[in-house]
mmCIF file of C-alpha atoms in Angstrom:
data_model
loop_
_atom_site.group_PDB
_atom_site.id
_atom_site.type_symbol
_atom_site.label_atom_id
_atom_site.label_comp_id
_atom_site.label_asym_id
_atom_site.label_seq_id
_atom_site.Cartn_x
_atom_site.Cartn_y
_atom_site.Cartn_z
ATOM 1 C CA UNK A 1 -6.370 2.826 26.698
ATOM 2 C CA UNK A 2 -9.621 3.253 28.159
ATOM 3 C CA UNK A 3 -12.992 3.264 26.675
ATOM 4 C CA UNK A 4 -16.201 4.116 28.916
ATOM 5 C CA UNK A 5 -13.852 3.972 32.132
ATOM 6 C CA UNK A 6 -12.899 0.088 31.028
ATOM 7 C CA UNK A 7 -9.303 -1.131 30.035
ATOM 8 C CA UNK A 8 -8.694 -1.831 26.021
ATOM 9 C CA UNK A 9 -5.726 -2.954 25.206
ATOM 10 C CA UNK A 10 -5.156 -2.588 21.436
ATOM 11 C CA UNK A 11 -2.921 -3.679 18.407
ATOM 12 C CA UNK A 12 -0.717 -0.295 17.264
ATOM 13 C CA UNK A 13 -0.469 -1.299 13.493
ATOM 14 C CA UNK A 14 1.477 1.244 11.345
ATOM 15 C CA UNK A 15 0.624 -0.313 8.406
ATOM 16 C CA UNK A 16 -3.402 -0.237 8.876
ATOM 17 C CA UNK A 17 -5.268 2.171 6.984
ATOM 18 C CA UNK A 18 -8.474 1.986 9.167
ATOM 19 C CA UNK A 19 -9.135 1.390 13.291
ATOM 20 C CA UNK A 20 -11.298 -1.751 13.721
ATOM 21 C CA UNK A 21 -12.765 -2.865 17.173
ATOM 22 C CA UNK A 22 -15.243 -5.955 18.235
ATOM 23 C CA UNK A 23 -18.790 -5.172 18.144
ATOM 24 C CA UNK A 24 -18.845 -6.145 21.860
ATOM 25 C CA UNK A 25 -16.209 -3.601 22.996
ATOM 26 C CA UNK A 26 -18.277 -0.806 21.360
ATOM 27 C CA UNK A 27 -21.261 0.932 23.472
ATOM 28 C CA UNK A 28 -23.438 2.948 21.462
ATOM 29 C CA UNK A 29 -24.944 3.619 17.914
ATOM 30 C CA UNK A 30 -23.416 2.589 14.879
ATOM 31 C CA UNK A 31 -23.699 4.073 11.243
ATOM 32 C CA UNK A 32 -24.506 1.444 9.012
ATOM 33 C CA UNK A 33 -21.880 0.575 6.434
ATOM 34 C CA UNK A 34 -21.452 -1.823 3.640
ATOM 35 C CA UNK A 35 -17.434 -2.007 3.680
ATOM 36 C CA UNK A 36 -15.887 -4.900 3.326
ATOM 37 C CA UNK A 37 -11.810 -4.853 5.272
ATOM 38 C CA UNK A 38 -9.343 -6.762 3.739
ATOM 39 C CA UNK A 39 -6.606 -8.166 6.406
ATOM 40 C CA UNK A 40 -3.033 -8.406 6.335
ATOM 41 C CA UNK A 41 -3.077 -12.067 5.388
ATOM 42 C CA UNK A 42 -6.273 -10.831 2.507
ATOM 43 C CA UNK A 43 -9.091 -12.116 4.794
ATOM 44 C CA UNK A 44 -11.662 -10.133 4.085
ATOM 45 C CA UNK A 45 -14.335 -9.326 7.403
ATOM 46 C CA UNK A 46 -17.645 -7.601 6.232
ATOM 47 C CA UNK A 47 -18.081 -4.557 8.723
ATOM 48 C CA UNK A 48 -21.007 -4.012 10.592
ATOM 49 C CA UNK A 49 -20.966 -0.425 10.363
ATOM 50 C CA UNK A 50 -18.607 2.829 11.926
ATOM 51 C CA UNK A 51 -18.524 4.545 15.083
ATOM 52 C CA UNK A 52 -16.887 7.105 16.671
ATOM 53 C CA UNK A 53 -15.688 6.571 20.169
ATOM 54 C CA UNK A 54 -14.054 8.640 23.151
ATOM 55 C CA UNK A 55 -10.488 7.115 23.829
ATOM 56 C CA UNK A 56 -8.654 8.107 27.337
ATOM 57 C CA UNK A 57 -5.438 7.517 27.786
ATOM 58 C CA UNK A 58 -4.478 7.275 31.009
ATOM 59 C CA UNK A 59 -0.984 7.443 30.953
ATOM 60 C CA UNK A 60 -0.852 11.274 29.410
ATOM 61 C CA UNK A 61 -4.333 11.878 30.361
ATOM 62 C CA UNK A 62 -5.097 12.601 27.042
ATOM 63 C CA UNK A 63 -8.644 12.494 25.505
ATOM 64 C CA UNK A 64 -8.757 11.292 21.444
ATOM 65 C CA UNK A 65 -11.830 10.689 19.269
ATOM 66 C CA UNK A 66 -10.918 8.000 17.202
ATOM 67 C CA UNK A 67 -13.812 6.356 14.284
ATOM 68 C CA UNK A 68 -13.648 2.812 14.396
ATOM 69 C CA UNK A 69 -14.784 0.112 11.571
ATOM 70 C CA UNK A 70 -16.950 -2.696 13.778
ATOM 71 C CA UNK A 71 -16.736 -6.418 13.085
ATOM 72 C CA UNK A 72 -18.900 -9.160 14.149
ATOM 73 C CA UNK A 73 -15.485 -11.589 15.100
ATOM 74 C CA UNK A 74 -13.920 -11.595 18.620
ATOM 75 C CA UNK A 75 -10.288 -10.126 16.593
ATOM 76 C CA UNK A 76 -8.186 -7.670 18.934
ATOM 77 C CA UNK A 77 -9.167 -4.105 18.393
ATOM 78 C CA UNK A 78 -6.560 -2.372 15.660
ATOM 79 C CA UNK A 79 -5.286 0.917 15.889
ATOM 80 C CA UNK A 80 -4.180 2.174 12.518
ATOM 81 C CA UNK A 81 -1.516 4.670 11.177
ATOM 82 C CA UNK A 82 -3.672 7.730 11.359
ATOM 83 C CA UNK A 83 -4.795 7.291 14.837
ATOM 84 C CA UNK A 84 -1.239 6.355 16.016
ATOM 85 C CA UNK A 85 0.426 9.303 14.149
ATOM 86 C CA UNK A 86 -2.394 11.357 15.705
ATOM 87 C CA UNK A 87 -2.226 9.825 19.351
ATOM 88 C CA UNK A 88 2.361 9.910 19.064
ATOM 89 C CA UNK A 89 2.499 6.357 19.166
ATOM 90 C CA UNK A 90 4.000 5.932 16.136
ATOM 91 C CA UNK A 91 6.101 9.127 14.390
ATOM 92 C CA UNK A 92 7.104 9.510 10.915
ATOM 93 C CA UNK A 93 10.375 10.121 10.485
ATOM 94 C CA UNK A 94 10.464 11.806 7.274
ATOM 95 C CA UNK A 95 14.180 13.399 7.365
ATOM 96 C CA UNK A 96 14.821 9.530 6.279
ATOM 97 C CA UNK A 97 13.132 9.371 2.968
ATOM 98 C CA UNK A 98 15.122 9.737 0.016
ATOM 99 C CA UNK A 99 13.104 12.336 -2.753
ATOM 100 C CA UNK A 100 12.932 10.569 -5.836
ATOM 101 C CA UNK A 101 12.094 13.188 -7.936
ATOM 102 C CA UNK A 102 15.755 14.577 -7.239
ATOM 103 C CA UNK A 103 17.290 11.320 -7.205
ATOM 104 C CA UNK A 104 15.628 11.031 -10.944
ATOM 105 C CA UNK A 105 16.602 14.608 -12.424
ATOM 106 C CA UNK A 106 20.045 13.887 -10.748
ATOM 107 C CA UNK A 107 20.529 10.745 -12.738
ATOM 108 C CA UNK A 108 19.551 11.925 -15.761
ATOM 109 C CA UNK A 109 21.855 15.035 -15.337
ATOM 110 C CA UNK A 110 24.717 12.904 -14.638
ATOM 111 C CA UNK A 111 24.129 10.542 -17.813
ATOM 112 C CA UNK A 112 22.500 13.002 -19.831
ATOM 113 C CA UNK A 113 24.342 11.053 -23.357
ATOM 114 C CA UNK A 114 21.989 8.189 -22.539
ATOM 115 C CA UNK A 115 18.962 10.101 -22.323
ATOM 116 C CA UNK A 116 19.069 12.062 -25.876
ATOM 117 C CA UNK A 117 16.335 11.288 -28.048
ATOM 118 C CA UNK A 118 18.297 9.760 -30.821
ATOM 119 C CA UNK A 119 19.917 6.504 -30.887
ATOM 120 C CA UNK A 120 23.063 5.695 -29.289
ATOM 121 C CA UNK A 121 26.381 3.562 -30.435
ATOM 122 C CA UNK A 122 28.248 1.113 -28.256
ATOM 123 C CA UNK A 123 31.874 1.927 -28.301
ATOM 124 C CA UNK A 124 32.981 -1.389 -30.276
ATOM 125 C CA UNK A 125 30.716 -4.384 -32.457
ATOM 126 C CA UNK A 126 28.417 -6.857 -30.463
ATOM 127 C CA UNK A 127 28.462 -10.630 -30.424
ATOM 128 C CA UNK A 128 26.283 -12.857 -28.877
ATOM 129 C CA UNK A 129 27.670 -16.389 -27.702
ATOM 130 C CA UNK A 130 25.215 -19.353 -26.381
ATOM 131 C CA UNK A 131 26.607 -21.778 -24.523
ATOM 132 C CA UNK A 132 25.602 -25.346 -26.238
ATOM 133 C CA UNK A 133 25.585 -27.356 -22.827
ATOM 134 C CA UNK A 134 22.355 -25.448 -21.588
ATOM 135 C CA UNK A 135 18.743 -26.487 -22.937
ATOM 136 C CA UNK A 136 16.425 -23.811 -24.664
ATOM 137 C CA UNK A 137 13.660 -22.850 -23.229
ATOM 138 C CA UNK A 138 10.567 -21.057 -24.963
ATOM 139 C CA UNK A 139 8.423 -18.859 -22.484
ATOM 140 C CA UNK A 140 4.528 -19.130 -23.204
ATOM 141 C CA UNK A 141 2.859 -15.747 -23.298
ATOM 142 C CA UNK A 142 1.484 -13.939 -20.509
ATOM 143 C CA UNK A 143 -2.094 -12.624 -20.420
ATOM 144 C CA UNK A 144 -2.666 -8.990 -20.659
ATOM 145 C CA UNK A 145 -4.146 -7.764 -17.682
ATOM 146 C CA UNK A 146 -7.257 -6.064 -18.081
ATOM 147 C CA UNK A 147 -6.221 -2.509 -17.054
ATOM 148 C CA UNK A 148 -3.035 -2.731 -19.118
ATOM 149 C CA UNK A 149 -5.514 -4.268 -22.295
ATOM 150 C CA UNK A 150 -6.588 -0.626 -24.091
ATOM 151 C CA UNK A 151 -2.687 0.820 -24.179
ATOM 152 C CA UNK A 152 -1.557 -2.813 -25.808
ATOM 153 C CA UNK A 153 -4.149 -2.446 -28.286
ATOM 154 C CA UNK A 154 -3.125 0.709 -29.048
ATOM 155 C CA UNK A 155 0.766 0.365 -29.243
ATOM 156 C CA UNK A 156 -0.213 -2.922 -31.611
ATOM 157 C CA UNK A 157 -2.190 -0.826 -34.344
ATOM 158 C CA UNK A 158 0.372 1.892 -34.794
ATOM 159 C CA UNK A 159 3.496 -0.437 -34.303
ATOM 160 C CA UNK A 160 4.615 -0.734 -38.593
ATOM 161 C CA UNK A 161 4.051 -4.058 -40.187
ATOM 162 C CA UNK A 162 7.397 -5.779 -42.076
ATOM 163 C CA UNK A 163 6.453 -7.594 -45.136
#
């Protein structure tokens, strides 16, 4: 790719959710931004601000205005999934995605006996056997994480109490 007439060559990253070039590849003004990227591997780079550039490609002569996040570091400039959809890099193939939603209703048309609201019966008793050679173990509880904390709270105070 080409920016200002010079050769870039840059990383085609489905994955990427945002377009991120050195701040010594770019040429002109940037708006000032206080976003913070998180990498692949969770590094997090503190941007310097955004700017929109003119990419050429040279090989279909093709003309894209791409924004870009800028960074500080000397990193290779990222192309994310946007910009590659955009540009055909990359295509989504979407004939090869199952729909859940049908998948679901199908599932619960098929066993529709399981999903009743009342409670079921297995088909003979139940017995549980332990085998004596294997040591117990007693699982300490988990913390509650903090989005998760207001729903607990509320399942405890209506759950009945057995005296």
């Amino acid at each position: 790719m080409l920016i200002d007439n010079k050769p870039v060559t840059f990383q085609v990253v489905s994955g990427a959710s945002a377009n991120i070039i050195p701040a010594k590849i770019v040429p002109g003004h940037l708006t000032p931004t206080s976003t913070i990227i998180v990498m692949w591997n969770e590094a997090r780079v503190r941007s310097l601000g955004t700017g929109r550039m003119s990419i050429h490609n040279p090989k279909n002569k093709n003309k894209y205005s791409v924004e870009f996040y800028v960074v500080d570091d000397n990193s290779t400039p990222l192309l994310g999934a946007r910009a590659n959809q955009s540009m055909g890099l990359v295509t989504k193939r979407s004939d090869n995605f199952a729909r859940i939603a049908a998948v679901a209703k199908d599932i619960i048309h098929t066993y529709s006996d399981v999903f009743e609201n009342s409670l079921g019966e297995l088909p003979e008793p139940a017995s549980l056997k332990v085998d004596p050679t294997v040591k117990s173990h007693i699982a300490h509880p988990r913390r509650i994480p903090l989005a998760l904390k207001e729903g607990v709270k509320d399942i405890h105070m209506k759950a009945p109490v057995y005296i």
